[in-house]
Amino acid sequence: SQQGEEDPQALSIQEGENATMNCSYKTSINNLQWYRQNSGRGLVHLILIRSNEREKHSGRLRVTLDTSKKSSSLLITASRAADTASYFCATDARSGYSTLTFGKGTMLLVSP
Amino acid sequence: EAQVTQNPRYLITVTGKKLTVTCSQNMNHEYMSWYRQDPGLGLRQIYYSMNVEVTDKGDVPEGYKVSRKEKRNFPLILESPSPNQTSLYFCASSLYRGKTQYFGPGTRLLVL
């Protein structure tokens, strides 16, 4: 079963603008992770936020987590054309079988 | 270099002809997993392994087998492939369940 759902499905912006992607999930989690995938390639881990954390930064990335709303957001500031990729959230559920469950992703296009 | 390798990268086969996709990691990770990625469906987990000789079904295990005889290797076996198994397959590993996953480059499979 897929727990994370990203929103929007696709996002098109200009270089220099900020990009915000959201992820909603259904059950209690241990952590939530964001991954990036360039077309047809393997996913690359971006950032992990634990259930007891509310915000985390890594370079131009800012992730927030609201466990009461079961949602997370990924903000990419000052986007570059090289940020063009699909972004996935993945949740490590607190209960149930041991698996990291991925959403369907947000496709981000950053135009020069 | 720490990495997850998969072979082959591309494979065209015919219905019913058994095939194996190999996956190997050099990071001494305990957790390994197989995913398939299809348009509009995101990543879905096929099988995972918590450690040597410990494997379990993911969301879409039908038609697949796995084994974990050694810590570093986690092959995916399709005993009788069918066209609905045409997909992009990813192997991933992590130190333990729920931790950051490292993905292989993917295997694109076409079953005729």
Coordinates of C-alpha atoms in Angstrom, one line a residue:
Chain A
S1 CA 0.0 0.0 0.0
Q2 CA 1.3 3.4 -0.9
Q3 CA 1.3 5.7 2.1
G4 CA 2.9 9.0 0.8
E5 CA 1.1 11.1 -1.7
E6 CA 2.9 14.1 -3.2
D7 CA 1.3 17.2 -4.4
P8 CA 1.4 18.7 -7.0
Q9 CA 2.0 15.9 -9.5
A10 CA 3.9 18.4 -11.7
L11 CA 5.4 21.8 -11.1
S12 CA 6.9 24.1 -13.6
I13 CA 8.9 27.2 -12.5
Q14 CA 11.7 29.6 -13.7
E15 CA 15.2 29.5 -12.5
G16 CA 15.7 31.5 -9.3
E17 CA 12.1 30.8 -8.1
N18 CA 11.4 28.6 -5.1
A19 CA 9.7 25.2 -5.5
T20 CA 7.5 23.7 -2.9
M21 CA 6.3 20.1 -2.9
N22 CA 4.0 18.6 -0.4
C23 CA 3.6 15.0 0.9
S24 CA 0.7 13.6 2.9
Y25 CA 0.6 10.2 4.6
K26 CA -1.8 8.1 6.5
T27 CA -0.3 6.4 9.5
S28 CA 2.2 7.1 12.3
I29 CA 5.8 7.2 11.1
N30 CA 9.3 6.9 12.5
N31 CA 10.7 9.1 9.8
L32 CA 10.0 10.6 6.5
Q33 CA 12.5 10.9 3.7
W34 CA 12.7 12.8 0.4
Y35 CA 14.4 11.4 -2.7
R36 CA 15.2 12.8 -6.1
Q37 CA 15.2 10.9 -9.4
N38 CA 16.6 12.2 -12.6
S39 CA 14.9 10.7 -15.6
G40 CA 15.0 6.9 -15.5
R41 CA 17.9 6.8 -13.0
G42 CA 18.1 5.5 -9.5
L43 CA 16.7 7.6 -6.6
V44 CA 19.1 9.7 -4.6
H45 CA 18.5 10.4 -1.0
L46 CA 18.1 14.1 -0.1
I47 CA 17.0 14.4 3.5
L48 CA 15.5 12.5 6.4
I49 CA 13.4 14.0 9.1
R50 CA 12.5 12.1 12.2
S51 CA 9.0 12.1 13.7
N52 CA 10.1 14.3 16.6
E53 CA 11.6 16.9 14.3
R54 CA 9.7 19.8 12.8
E55 CA 12.1 21.3 10.4
K56 CA 15.4 20.4 8.8
H57 CA 17.7 22.2 6.3
S58 CA 20.3 20.9 3.9
G59 CA 21.8 23.5 1.6
R60 CA 19.0 24.9 -0.5
L61 CA 16.6 22.3 0.8
R62 CA 14.2 22.9 3.7
V63 CA 11.9 20.1 4.9
T64 CA 9.1 20.5 7.4
L65 CA 7.1 17.9 9.1
D66 CA 3.7 18.2 10.8
T67 CA 2.8 14.9 12.4
S68 CA -0.6 16.3 13.6
K69 CA -1.6 16.9 10.0
K70 CA 0.4 13.9 8.7
S71 CA 2.1 16.0 6.1
S72 CA 5.5 17.2 5.0
S73 CA 6.8 19.8 2.6
L74 CA 10.0 20.1 0.7
L75 CA 11.1 23.6 -0.3
I76 CA 13.9 24.1 -2.8
T77 CA 15.1 27.7 -2.8
A78 CA 16.6 29.6 -5.7
S79 CA 15.9 26.7 -8.1
R80 CA 18.3 25.9 -10.9
A81 CA 17.8 24.1 -14.2
A82 CA 19.8 21.2 -12.7
D83 CA 17.0 20.7 -10.1
T84 CA 14.7 19.4 -12.8
A85 CA 13.8 15.9 -11.6
S86 CA 11.1 13.9 -9.9
Y87 CA 10.9 14.2 -6.1
F88 CA 9.5 11.5 -3.9
C89 CA 8.6 11.3 -0.3
A90 CA 9.0 8.0 1.5
T91 CA 7.7 7.1 4.9
D92 CA 9.0 4.6 7.5
A93 CA 5.8 3.5 9.2
R94 CA 5.8 2.9 12.9
S95 CA 3.8 -0.2 12.7
G96 CA 3.0 -2.8 10.0
Y97 CA 5.6 -4.6 8.0
S98 CA 9.1 -3.3 7.6
T99 CA 9.2 -1.2 4.5
L100 CA 9.8 2.3 3.3
T101 CA 6.8 3.3 1.3
F102 CA 7.1 5.7 -1.6
G103 CA 4.6 8.1 -3.0
K104 CA 4.1 8.7 -6.8
G105 CA 6.3 11.7 -6.9
T106 CA 6.2 15.3 -8.0
M107 CA 7.8 16.1 -11.4
L108 CA 9.7 19.4 -11.2
L109 CA 10.7 21.3 -14.3
V110 CA 12.9 24.4 -13.9
S111 CA 13.3 26.5 -17.0
P112 CA 16.3 28.6 -17.6
Chain B
E1 CA 33.2 3.7 -3.9
A2 CA 30.1 2.8 -2.0
Q3 CA 27.5 1.7 -4.4
V4 CA 24.7 -0.7 -5.4
T5 CA 25.2 -2.4 -8.7
Q6 CA 22.6 -4.1 -10.8
N7 CA 22.9 -6.3 -13.9
P8 CA 21.9 -6.3 -16.6
R9 CA 20.9 -2.7 -17.1
Y10 CA 18.7 -3.5 -20.0
L11 CA 17.0 -6.8 -20.9
I12 CA 14.6 -7.9 -23.6
T13 CA 13.1 -11.4 -23.1
V14 CA 10.1 -13.5 -24.1
T15 CA 7.3 -14.7 -22.0
G16 CA 8.1 -17.7 -19.9
K17 CA 11.9 -17.5 -20.2
K18 CA 13.4 -17.5 -16.7
L19 CA 15.7 -14.6 -15.9
T20 CA 17.6 -13.3 -12.9
V21 CA 18.6 -9.7 -12.2
T22 CA 21.5 -9.4 -9.9
C23 CA 22.0 -6.8 -7.2
S24 CA 25.1 -6.3 -5.1
Q25 CA 26.1 -3.7 -2.5
N26 CA 29.5 -3.1 -1.0
M27 CA 28.4 -1.1 2.1
N28 CA 27.8 -4.0 4.5
H29 CA 24.1 -3.1 4.6
E30 CA 21.7 -5.4 6.3
Y31 CA 18.6 -4.3 4.6
M32 CA 18.0 -4.8 0.9
S33 CA 14.9 -4.3 -1.3
W34 CA 13.6 -4.6 -4.8
Y35 CA 11.2 -2.1 -6.3
R36 CA 9.5 -1.7 -9.6
Q37 CA 8.6 1.6 -11.1
D38 CA 5.7 2.1 -13.6
P39 CA 4.3 5.3 -15.0
G40 CA 1.6 6.7 -12.8
L41 CA 2.2 4.1 -10.1
G42 CA 5.4 5.3 -8.5
L43 CA 7.7 2.9 -6.8
R44 CA 6.2 -0.3 -5.5
Q45 CA 8.1 -2.7 -3.3
I46 CA 8.4 -6.3 -4.5
Y47 CA 10.5 -8.0 -1.8
Y48 CA 12.8 -7.0 1.0
S49 CA 15.3 -8.6 3.2
M50 CA 16.2 -7.6 6.7
N51 CA 19.3 -9.8 6.7
V52 CA 20.9 -12.9 5.4
E53 CA 18.3 -15.7 4.9
V54 CA 15.5 -13.3 6.0
T55 CA 13.2 -12.2 3.1
D56 CA 9.6 -11.0 3.0
K57 CA 7.0 -9.9 0.6
G58 CA 6.4 -6.3 -0.3
D59 CA 3.4 -4.8 -2.0
V60 CA 3.7 -6.6 -5.4
P61 CA 5.5 -10.0 -4.9
E62 CA 3.5 -12.1 -7.3
G63 CA 5.6 -13.6 -10.1
Y64 CA 8.9 -12.8 -8.4
K65 CA 11.3 -14.7 -6.1
V66 CA 14.4 -13.5 -4.2
S67 CA 17.1 -15.0 -2.2
R68 CA 19.6 -13.7 0.3
K69 CA 22.4 -16.2 0.8
E70 CA 25.1 -13.6 1.3
K71 CA 24.8 -10.2 2.8
R72 CA 26.0 -8.3 -0.3
N73 CA 23.8 -10.0 -2.9
F74 CA 20.0 -9.9 -3.4
P75 CA 19.0 -11.4 -6.8
L76 CA 15.6 -11.0 -8.2
I77 CA 14.3 -14.0 -10.1
L78 CA 11.4 -14.1 -12.6
E79 CA 10.7 -17.8 -13.1
S80 CA 8.2 -17.3 -15.9
P81 CA 8.1 -13.6 -17.0
S82 CA 5.0 -12.2 -18.4
P83 CA 4.4 -8.9 -20.3
N84 CA 2.9 -7.2 -17.3
Q85 CA 6.3 -7.5 -15.6
T86 CA 7.7 -5.1 -18.2
S87 CA 9.0 -2.3 -16.0
L88 CA 11.9 -0.4 -14.5
Y89 CA 13.4 -2.3 -11.6
F90 CA 15.5 -0.9 -8.8
C91 CA 17.5 -2.6 -6.1
A92 CA 18.2 -0.6 -2.9
S93 CA 20.1 -1.1 0.3
S94 CA 20.2 0.5 3.7
L95 CA 22.1 -0.1 6.9
Y96 CA 18.9 -1.1 8.7
R97 CA 15.2 -0.8 7.9
G98 CA 13.9 2.7 7.8
K99 CA 17.3 4.3 7.2
T100 CA 18.5 6.1 4.1
Q101 CA 18.3 3.8 1.1
Y102 CA 20.9 3.7 -1.6
F103 CA 19.6 2.8 -5.0
G104 CA 21.1 1.0 -7.9
P105 CA 21.0 2.4 -11.4
G106 CA 18.0 0.4 -12.5
T107 CA 17.2 -2.4 -14.8
R108 CA 14.9 -1.8 -17.7
L109 CA 13.0 -5.0 -18.6
L110 CA 10.9 -5.6 -21.6
V111 CA 8.9 -8.9 -21.7
L112 CA 7.5 -9.7 -25.2

